[in-house]
Amino acid sequence: MKLVTTKQALVECLGIVSKAVSSRSSIQVLSGVLVDARDDGTVITATDMEMSIRAPLPGTVEQTGSLVLPARLAIDIARSLPAGQVVVEQRPGEAHVEIRAGESLFNLHSLPAADFPQLPQFSGDRFTVSRAAFIETVDRVAPSASRDETRPVLGGVLVHFAKDSVRMVATDSYRLSVKETPLESSVAGSPQVITPARTLLELSHIAAAADDETIEILPTENQILFDVGGVTLTSRLIDGQFPAYKQLIPETFDYEIPIDRDEFLEAIRRVSLLAQKSTPLRLRFFENTLTVSAESQDVGKAHEAMPIQFSGEDLQIGFNPDFLEAGVAAVKESPVYLRLISPLRPGLLKGAADDFLYLVMPIRLND
């Protein structure tokens, strides 16, 4: 095998696929990337058996062949190379591969391509969705998914495709994000899947660097494929019953309080500096005023007041500062509306439009 590329192309391609390299597996080949040089070009692939990424490597193939390189070392080497042309070559009968650039020469041990696992095969018609609208929905909803691996369904995002929209839902049982986004789609029917949040967030990173206006998607019974800008990301789907999220959202609220989004977000971030460990962020509403405060016994306390439209009996409620900040940040217009019932019932954040809802559980205050 012999291929010629550039340092920049090699670094970028390895950077994309490396997100699917296994960091915990005891199977050596899963810590590597498959370099497949063919007559029609070179493709680099990585997989951790849950998610796989394939990306084209620009360049010229002088001799076809394939091999597996240790991913982390290959990335470090690629970044260290002098700018310009890079040659990757494995001579017949040899187990090592040469990486040459300028006066730099590296000899790396490689593994046979036959040891690399076979990726899932997809058949059927792909449909397309608008890249910008789909990724915006991912970015606003997916962070609410759980990171607790013992509850796999909550680590996923419920994605419901329709002809002219997509709806995504994620929850970690402490907060819930729901967004329905109008977008152009060529989907047939209305498929619904639970996709790992990690997969969708990685898709967002890949799509951010792509010029394509659309994303191609093909879901199957237990896998899903995304293709954007020539990069293919495939992932297992999560099997299970997603929570009946509509039942979690109260139908009515006693308060709907408009708050300047940017001012509220800045106050949360400042005061949260003193919300250590499990300390709640305390919100107090009274006489057209909102105070945001936090107190940590070992650190100190912070307090900030801001004018709002509020009348009625005083109301105090506590929230996890990180969850509250994430919810306010995910609302893109101002004012942000905070809907409340009582200090022990969940609060709802939304913008003027109803396309994004963020439900967050409160923390009981001691006084």
PDB file of C-alpha atoms in Angstrom, residues 1 34-37 64-68 90 111-114:
ATOM      1  CA  MET A   1       0.000   0.000   0.000  1.00  0.00           C
ATOM      2  CA  LEU A  34      -8.488   1.109   9.395  1.00  0.00           C
ATOM      3  CA  VAL A  35      -6.728   2.757   6.448  1.00  0.00           C
ATOM      4  CA  ASP A  36      -8.214   1.426   3.222  1.00  0.00           C
ATOM      5  CA  ALA A  37      -6.500   2.701   0.070  1.00  0.00           C
ATOM      6  CA  THR A  64      -3.883  -0.141  -3.132  1.00  0.00           C
ATOM      7  CA  GLY A  65      -3.984  -1.947   0.183  1.00  0.00           C
ATOM      8  CA  SER A  66      -5.292  -1.712   3.731  1.00  0.00           C
ATOM      9  CA  LEU A  67      -3.979  -1.892   7.279  1.00  0.00           C
ATOM     10  CA  VAL A  68      -4.765  -0.847  10.840  1.00  0.00           C
ATOM     11  CA  GLN A  90       3.658  -0.430   3.584  1.00  0.00           C
ATOM     12  CA  LEU A 111      -2.255  -4.845  12.342  1.00  0.00           C
ATOM     13  CA  PRO A 112      -3.843  -6.740   9.434  1.00  0.00           C
ATOM     14  CA  ALA A 113      -6.985  -5.183   8.006  1.00  0.00           C
ATOM     15  CA  ALA A 114      -8.638  -8.605   8.291  1.00  0.00           C
TER      16      ALA A 114
END
